[in-house]
C-alpha cells in the first residue's frame, strides 16, 4: 500500500464520480435521444437542465462536500451491526478487531485477514459507502477505504482541490469509518445474554453480553459459497458429467444449504452488505449424520475374509448397475462404458469401507481376528507402528499382499455374478476374472496417485 501514488487515488475518486454521473444521466440521455429537436423543445430544455444539475452534483467539490458534511454523519459503519439482530434496533454498530487467533477448527471474524465494512442509516447516504469500496488498485486488493483507514497521504489530497478542505473531508471520512464508540449503546430490541461470573447467584454477579450480527463475515461467506457453486468452471464440470464424450472434472456440490432472509422486502434497511445479498444469508447443514443400518458394516472376529456376502451392502448400487448391464448381454460402446462406471462404483464403495476401518479401528485390532494375513496387512496398516509388532511389519513389507487383495476382489465379484446369473454362471471365468483384476489395479494406482493411504 505504501507505493500508492496521489495520482492513483485521484484517478479512483474521479472514476467513482464519473460512474455515478453516467448512471444517473442514463435515463435522461435515453429520453433525450427519442425526442424531436423541432417539436419537443420544452422537454429538451428541461432534460438539459436536469443533466446540467447532475453534472454539477457529481463534480468533485460539490459531491465531496455533501458526502463529508452530510452523508458521513448519517451512516453508521461497522463489521458487526445491530440491525442484523432486529431491524428496529437502534443499538451501535462496532468494528471488530481480534488480538488472538481462534483455536484450530473454529472460524470467526478473526479468521479473515481483512474484513469488509458494513454500513446502515439513511439510504440516501449509502453512496458514501459505495465510494469507500471503490478500487484504487484491484490487483493489490486496495480500495479507497483501505487508504483512509491507514491514513495514507495519497488520499488526503485527493478529495478536493483545496488542501484544507481535502484534509477536513478526510478527517470526517476517517471518523465515520473507524466509528470510535467509547460507550457502546444497546437497545431494547437487542438480545442480551447474562453470563455468570464468580459467585454469580449469591452475589448477583453477571456480565451482560449483547450479540451483534457479523455481517462482514457472513457477506464473505455468502460470496465464497456463491463462487464455489455458481462459477463458470463448476457449472461446466457439472454439465459435462452428463456427456460421455466430455472431459469429466470434479465439481463442487454443497447440499442442504438453508437460507435466512434479513429485512424482508427491504434488506436495505438492515445494511448495505445485506442489501447486496438481497437479504439472503447461507447456513450450512449441521444435522447429525443419518445412519442407515443397511449401509453399516462391522467386522466380526470369526469371519475369515472381508470379501463375503455382507460386503455387497457397501456397494449395492454399483452391483445393481453391473447386474443390469450384464442382463442386457450386449457388447456396444455404451454398454462397456456403463459396465466400467458400475465397476468404479463398486470399487469406490469398498475403498470407502476400507478407509473407515483403517481410520476408525484402534491400531492392532486385527490380532484378535481370523482374517487372512493379506487382509490384516491391508485393513490394519497402523499396527506396524506398535511396539512388539516388528515381525508383522517385516512380513507386511516383504509379502505381496496387494496382489492377494486384487485376486480376492476378482474372485468375489465373479462369485456374485455366478450367483446372480445361475443360468450363465459358466460365462464368468478367467476372462472376467482378468478384467476385474485390471480394473481394481487401475483403481489402486489412482488411489496412490491421489495421495490416499489405502495401500501404503
Short mmCIF file of N, CA, C and O in Angstrom, two decimals, residues 13 30 53 59 80 111 130 172 265 284 316 365 423:
data_model
loop_
_atom_site.label_atom_id
_atom_site.label_comp_id
_atom_site.label_asym_id
_atom_site.label_seq_id
_atom_site.Cartn_x
_atom_site.Cartn_y
_atom_site.Cartn_z
N UNK A 13 -10.98 8.38 -7.34
CA UNK A 13 -12.07 9.29 -6.96
C UNK A 13 -12.82 9.77 -8.20
O UNK A 13 -14.06 9.77 -8.25
N UNK A 30 -31.35 8.76 -22.56
CA UNK A 30 -32.18 7.90 -23.41
C UNK A 30 -33.45 8.63 -23.85
O UNK A 30 -33.88 8.52 -25.00
N UNK A 53 -27.67 19.82 -13.85
CA UNK A 53 -27.71 19.74 -12.39
C UNK A 53 -26.96 18.49 -11.90
O UNK A 53 -26.24 18.52 -10.90
N UNK A 59 -19.80 16.72 -9.45
CA UNK A 59 -18.46 17.31 -9.57
C UNK A 59 -17.71 17.03 -8.26
O UNK A 59 -18.33 16.80 -7.22
N UNK A 80 -19.77 -5.39 12.62
CA UNK A 80 -20.85 -6.09 13.31
C UNK A 80 -22.00 -5.09 13.51
O UNK A 80 -21.79 -4.01 14.08
N UNK A 111 -10.83 -14.94 11.52
CA UNK A 111 -10.24 -15.86 10.55
C UNK A 111 -9.81 -15.12 9.28
O UNK A 111 -8.84 -15.50 8.63
N UNK A 130 -20.50 3.18 -0.96
CA UNK A 130 -20.03 2.70 -2.27
C UNK A 130 -18.71 3.39 -2.65
O UNK A 130 -17.82 2.76 -3.23
N UNK A 172 -13.35 13.67 8.41
CA UNK A 172 -14.74 13.22 8.58
C UNK A 172 -14.91 11.76 8.13
O UNK A 172 -15.59 10.96 8.78
N UNK A 265 -38.76 -7.53 2.69
CA UNK A 265 -38.72 -6.94 1.34
C UNK A 265 -37.83 -5.70 1.27
O UNK A 265 -37.67 -5.13 0.20
N UNK A 284 -24.94 -23.53 6.51
CA UNK A 284 -24.60 -24.90 6.11
C UNK A 284 -25.35 -25.90 6.99
O UNK A 284 -25.68 -25.62 8.14
N UNK A 316 -23.92 -51.82 -2.98
CA UNK A 316 -25.15 -52.38 -3.57
C UNK A 316 -25.56 -51.62 -4.83
O UNK A 316 -26.02 -52.23 -5.80
N UNK A 365 -6.03 -53.91 16.19
CA UNK A 365 -7.29 -54.63 16.39
C UNK A 365 -7.29 -56.01 15.74
O UNK A 365 -7.96 -56.94 16.19
N UNK A 423 -28.03 -69.25 -14.68
CA UNK A 423 -28.16 -69.91 -15.99
C UNK A 423 -26.96 -69.66 -16.89
O UNK A 423 -26.72 -70.41 -17.84
#
